[in-house]
mmCIF file of N, CA and C in Angstrom:
data_model
loop_
_atom_site.group_PDB
_atom_site.id
_atom_site.type_symbol
_atom_site.label_atom_id
_atom_site.label_comp_id
_atom_site.label_asym_id
_atom_site.label_seq_id
_atom_site.Cartn_x
_atom_site.Cartn_y
_atom_site.Cartn_z
ATOM 1 N N MET A 88 0.681 -1.564 0.133
ATOM 2 C CA MET A 88 0.169 -0.235 -0.470
ATOM 3 C C MET A 88 0.732 1.165 0.225
ATOM 4 N N SER A 89 0.041 2.554 -0.536
ATOM 5 C CA SER A 89 1.377 3.825 -0.736
ATOM 6 C C SER A 89 0.887 4.378 0.613
ATOM 7 N N HIS A 90 2.073 5.665 0.306
ATOM 8 C CA HIS A 90 1.826 6.568 1.413
ATOM 9 C C HIS A 90 0.566 6.794 1.381
ATOM 10 N N TYR A 91 0.429 7.783 -0.267
ATOM 11 C CA TYR A 91 -0.946 8.687 -0.359
ATOM 12 C C TYR A 91 -1.790 7.761 -0.245
ATOM 13 N N ARG A 92 -1.788 6.393 -0.518
ATOM 14 C CA ARG A 92 -3.441 5.297 -0.556
ATOM 15 C C ARG A 92 -3.661 5.482 1.179
ATOM 16 N N LEU A 93 -2.741 4.888 2.061
ATOM 17 C CA LEU A 93 -2.477 5.525 3.240
ATOM 18 C C LEU A 93 -3.163 6.607 3.903
ATOM 19 N N THR A 94 -2.571 7.574 3.429
ATOM 20 C CA THR A 94 -3.439 9.017 3.760
ATOM 21 C C THR A 94 -4.576 8.828 4.163
ATOM 22 N N GLN A 95 -4.582 8.628 2.588
ATOM 23 C CA GLN A 95 -6.211 9.180 1.690
ATOM 24 C C GLN A 95 -7.019 7.972 2.969
ATOM 25 N N ILE A 96 -7.090 6.692 3.587
ATOM 26 C CA ILE A 96 -7.677 5.703 4.863
ATOM 27 C C ILE A 96 -7.307 6.582 5.718
ATOM 28 N N LEU A 97 -6.013 7.077 6.491
ATOM 29 C CA LEU A 97 -6.234 7.695 7.554
ATOM 30 C C LEU A 97 -7.160 8.852 8.079
ATOM 31 N N ASN A 98 -7.377 9.230 6.767
ATOM 32 C CA ASN A 98 -7.736 11.000 6.471
ATOM 33 C C ASN A 98 -9.589 10.459 7.241
ATOM 34 N N LEU A 99 -9.978 9.394 6.253
ATOM 35 C CA LEU A 99 -11.409 9.052 7.195
ATOM 36 C C LEU A 99 -11.282 8.770 8.937
ATOM 37 N N SER A 100 -10.261 8.974 9.850
ATOM 38 C CA SER A 100 -10.783 9.045 11.142
ATOM 39 C C SER A 100 -11.221 10.540 11.392
ATOM 40 N N CYS A 101 -10.989 11.236 10.488
ATOM 41 C CA CYS A 101 -11.147 12.692 10.862
ATOM 42 C C CYS A 101 -13.083 13.403 10.578
ATOM 43 N N LEU A 102 -13.673 12.196 10.049
ATOM 44 C CA LEU A 102 -15.061 12.005 10.502
ATOM 45 C C LEU A 102 -15.709 12.308 11.548
ATOM 46 N N ALA A 103 -16.968 12.544 11.637
ATOM 47 C CA ALA A 103 -17.704 13.075 12.872
ATOM 48 C C ALA A 103 -17.953 11.370 13.177
ATOM 49 N N PRO A 104 -17.405 11.425 14.582
ATOM 50 C CA PRO A 104 -18.007 9.495 15.163
ATOM 51 C C PRO A 104 -18.927 9.446 14.511
ATOM 52 N N ASP A 105 -20.218 10.054 14.769
ATOM 53 C CA ASP A 105 -21.827 9.678 14.173
ATOM 54 C C ASP A 105 -21.469 9.156 12.918
ATOM 55 N N ILE A 106 -20.538 9.892 12.039
ATOM 56 C CA ILE A 106 -21.168 9.372 9.908
ATOM 57 C C ILE A 106 -19.733 8.271 10.461
ATOM 58 N N GLN A 107 -18.173 7.638 11.020
ATOM 59 C CA GLN A 107 -18.151 6.826 10.732
ATOM 60 C C GLN A 107 -18.768 5.545 11.677
ATOM 61 N N GLU A 108 -19.369 5.638 13.032
ATOM 62 C CA GLU A 108 -20.864 5.397 12.986
ATOM 63 C C GLU A 108 -21.561 4.762 12.403
ATOM 64 N N GLN A 109 -22.264 5.409 11.255
ATOM 65 C CA GLN A 109 -23.173 4.780 9.934
ATOM 66 C C GLN A 109 -22.332 4.210 9.546
ATOM 67 N N LEU A 110 -21.104 4.892 8.923
ATOM 68 C CA LEU A 110 -20.218 3.632 7.649
ATOM 69 C C LEU A 110 -19.904 2.902 8.165
ATOM 70 N N LEU A 111 -20.142 2.269 9.483
ATOM 71 C CA LEU A 111 -19.663 0.916 10.486
ATOM 72 C C LEU A 111 -20.785 0.015 10.430
ATOM 73 N N HIS A 112 -21.621 0.359 10.203
ATOM 74 C CA HIS A 112 -22.897 -0.535 10.070
ATOM 75 C C HIS A 112 -24.415 -0.384 9.117
ATOM 76 N N LEU A 113 -23.610 0.475 7.786
ATOM 77 C CA LEU A 113 -24.061 0.496 6.691
ATOM 78 C C LEU A 113 -24.608 -0.996 6.518
ATOM 79 N N ALA A 114 -25.992 -1.470 5.972
ATOM 80 C CA ALA A 114 -26.788 -2.738 5.902
ATOM 81 C C ALA A 114 -25.377 -3.201 4.516
ATOM 82 N N ARG A 115 -25.547 -5.166 4.406
ATOM 83 C CA ARG A 115 -24.848 -5.285 3.306
ATOM 84 C C ARG A 115 -25.616 -4.957 1.865
ATOM 85 N N TYR A 116 -24.936 -5.205 1.172
ATOM 86 C CA TYR A 116 -25.305 -5.702 -0.252
ATOM 87 C C TYR A 116 -25.333 -6.821 -0.995
ATOM 88 N N SER A 117 -25.858 -7.123 -1.890
ATOM 89 C CA SER A 117 -25.211 -8.830 -2.251
ATOM 90 C C SER A 117 -25.571 -8.370 -3.994
ATOM 91 N N LYS A 118 -25.931 -7.364 -4.547
ATOM 92 C CA LYS A 118 -26.513 -7.159 -5.664
ATOM 93 C C LYS A 118 -25.992 -5.489 -6.897
ATOM 94 N N GLY A 119 -25.443 -5.456 -7.016
ATOM 95 C CA GLY A 119 -25.180 -4.141 -7.746
ATOM 96 C C GLY A 119 -23.958 -3.492 -7.308
ATOM 97 N N ARG A 120 -24.244 -2.314 -7.158
ATOM 98 C CA ARG A 120 -22.918 -0.775 -6.933
ATOM 99 C C ARG A 120 -23.062 -1.213 -4.817
ATOM 100 N N ALA A 121 -22.180 -0.425 -4.435
ATOM 101 C CA ALA A 121 -22.122 -0.065 -3.633
ATOM 102 C C ALA A 121 -22.784 0.996 -3.463
ATOM 103 N N PRO A 122 -23.348 1.402 -1.973
ATOM 104 C CA PRO A 122 -24.716 2.667 -2.678
ATOM 105 C C PRO A 122 -23.770 3.764 -2.319
ATOM 106 N N PHE A 123 -22.094 3.774 -1.696
ATOM 107 C CA PHE A 123 -21.699 4.639 -2.671
ATOM 108 C C PHE A 123 -19.891 4.541 -1.884
ATOM 109 N N THR A 124 -18.880 5.239 -2.613
ATOM 110 C CA THR A 124 -17.580 4.943 -2.752
ATOM 111 C C THR A 124 -17.011 5.208 -1.442
ATOM 112 N N GLU A 125 -15.661 4.757 -1.411
ATOM 113 C CA GLU A 125 -15.444 5.871 -0.196
ATOM 114 C C GLU A 125 -14.369 6.967 -0.673
ATOM 115 N N ARG A 126 -14.493 6.919 -2.244
ATOM 116 C CA ARG A 126 -13.718 8.363 -2.772
ATOM 117 C C ARG A 126 -15.098 9.314 -2.703
ATOM 118 N N GLU A 127 -16.376 9.133 -2.574
ATOM 119 C CA GLU A 127 -16.655 9.553 -2.435
ATOM 120 C C GLU A 127 -17.310 10.808 -1.350
ATOM 121 N N VAL A 128 -16.661 9.717 -0.046
ATOM 122 C CA VAL A 128 -16.264 9.761 1.096
ATOM 123 C C VAL A 128 -15.021 10.847 1.781
ATOM 124 N N ARG A 129 -14.718 10.706 1.066
ATOM 125 C CA ARG A 129 -13.288 11.377 1.322
ATOM 126 C C ARG A 129 -13.487 13.294 0.868
ATOM 127 N N PRO A 130 -13.859 13.005 0.333
ATOM 128 C CA PRO A 130 -13.889 15.177 0.419
ATOM 129 C C PRO A 130 -14.738 15.609 2.015
ATOM 130 N N ILE A 131 -15.731 14.755 2.018
ATOM 131 C CA ILE A 131 -16.284 15.056 3.379
ATOM 132 C C ILE A 131 -15.206 14.971 4.567
ATOM 133 N N ALA A 132 -14.199 14.034 4.965
ATOM 134 C CA ALA A 132 -14.145 13.496 5.720
ATOM 135 C C ALA A 132 -12.148 15.281 5.745
ATOM 136 N N GLY A 133 -12.439 15.947 4.862
ATOM 137 C CA GLY A 133 -11.450 16.965 4.876
ATOM 138 C C GLY A 133 -12.181 18.036 5.082
ATOM 139 N N GLU A 134 -13.493 17.868 5.520
ATOM 140 C CA GLU A 134 -14.365 19.094 6.333
ATOM 141 C C GLU A 134 -14.273 19.368 7.812
ATOM 142 N N PRO A 135 -13.172 20.334 7.749
ATOM 143 C CA PRO A 135 -12.996 20.162 9.328
ATOM 144 C C PRO A 135 -14.005 20.344 10.075
ATOM 145 N N ASP A 136 -14.945 20.676 10.105
ATOM 146 C CA ASP A 136 -16.259 20.578 11.190
ATOM 147 C C ASP A 136 -17.603 20.048 10.567
ATOM 148 N N TRP A 137 -17.695 19.022 11.986
ATOM 149 C CA TRP A 137 -18.328 18.089 11.935
ATOM 150 C C TRP A 137 -19.709 18.759 11.520
ATOM 151 N N ASP A 138 -20.314 19.595 11.938
ATOM 152 C CA ASP A 138 -21.772 20.173 11.794
ATOM 153 C C ASP A 138 -21.665 19.901 9.644
ATOM 154 N N LYS A 139 -21.001 20.905 9.154
ATOM 155 C CA LYS A 139 -20.343 20.465 7.539
ATOM 156 C C LYS A 139 -20.627 19.344 7.287
ATOM 157 N N GLN A 140 -19.915 18.302 7.429
ATOM 158 C CA GLN A 140 -19.751 16.604 7.323
ATOM 159 C C GLN A 140 -20.795 16.281 7.258
ATOM 160 N N ARG A 141 -21.551 16.774 8.676
ATOM 161 C CA ARG A 141 -23.076 15.843 8.561
ATOM 162 C C ARG A 141 -24.218 16.810 7.458
ATOM 163 N N THR A 142 -24.102 17.936 7.339
ATOM 164 C CA THR A 142 -25.137 18.495 6.244
ATOM 165 C C THR A 142 -24.222 17.798 4.702
ATOM 166 N N LEU A 143 -22.991 17.122 4.407
ATOM 167 C CA LEU A 143 -22.112 16.811 3.316
ATOM 168 C C LEU A 143 -22.319 15.497 3.207
ATOM 169 N N PHE A 144 -22.741 14.797 4.251
ATOM 170 C CA PHE A 144 -22.950 12.984 4.553
ATOM 171 C C PHE A 144 -24.398 12.978 3.721
ATOM 172 N N ALA A 145 -24.998 14.019 4.749
ATOM 173 C CA ALA A 145 -26.882 13.635 4.376
ATOM 174 C C ALA A 145 -27.350 13.591 3.234
ATOM 175 N N LYS A 146 -26.305 14.577 1.885
ATOM 176 C CA LYS A 146 -26.483 14.836 1.102
ATOM 177 C C LYS A 146 -26.224 14.041 -0.038
ATOM 178 N N LEU A 147 -24.860 13.170 0.566
ATOM 179 C CA LEU A 147 -24.788 11.837 -0.367
ATOM 180 C C LEU A 147 -25.615 11.039 -0.357
ATOM 181 N N ILE A 148 -26.124 10.619 0.874
ATOM 182 C CA ILE A 148 -26.801 8.993 1.332
ATOM 183 C C ILE A 148 -28.397 10.135 0.422
ATOM 184 N N ASP A 149 -28.798 11.063 0.423
ATOM 185 C CA ASP A 149 -30.288 11.311 -0.324
ATOM 186 C C ASP A 149 -30.181 11.692 -1.662
ATOM 187 N N GLN A 150 -28.851 11.395 -1.826
ATOM 188 C CA GLN A 150 -28.764 11.428 -3.660
ATOM 189 C C GLN A 150 -28.745 9.684 -3.655
ATOM 190 N N ASN A 151 -28.321 9.217 -3.302
ATOM 191 C CA ASN A 151 -27.731 7.923 -3.400
ATOM 192 C C ASN A 151 -29.625 7.127 -3.428
ATOM 193 N N ASP A 152 -30.093 7.528 -2.491
ATOM 194 C CA ASP A 152 -31.389 7.176 -2.359
ATOM 195 C C ASP A 152 -32.101 7.640 -3.700
ATOM 196 N N ARG A 153 -32.060 8.326 -4.003
ATOM 197 C CA ARG A 153 -32.986 9.172 -5.467
ATOM 198 C C ARG A 153 -32.461 8.368 -6.572
ATOM 199 N N THR A 154 -30.975 7.994 -6.500
ATOM 200 C CA THR A 154 -30.837 7.187 -7.925
ATOM 201 C C THR A 154 -30.556 5.542 -7.894
ATOM 202 N N HIS A 155 -31.002 5.101 -6.448
ATOM 203 C CA HIS A 155 -31.566 3.620 -6.492
ATOM 204 C C HIS A 155 -33.305 2.991 -5.757
#
């Protein structure tokens, strides 16, 4: 694993604790694509304000609900 990739993954620990909890408890899926990707979550983790993270994550979830 490259240093760059490791940094990307570790940056996810900057997510608000409740978002981390939601990600850890996502329902399993067996067909089709994942509801969203780690790549889509990365910019949210880069936002230092947890309230803004929550807003961005809610938009991601809402966007996913409309496309599935």
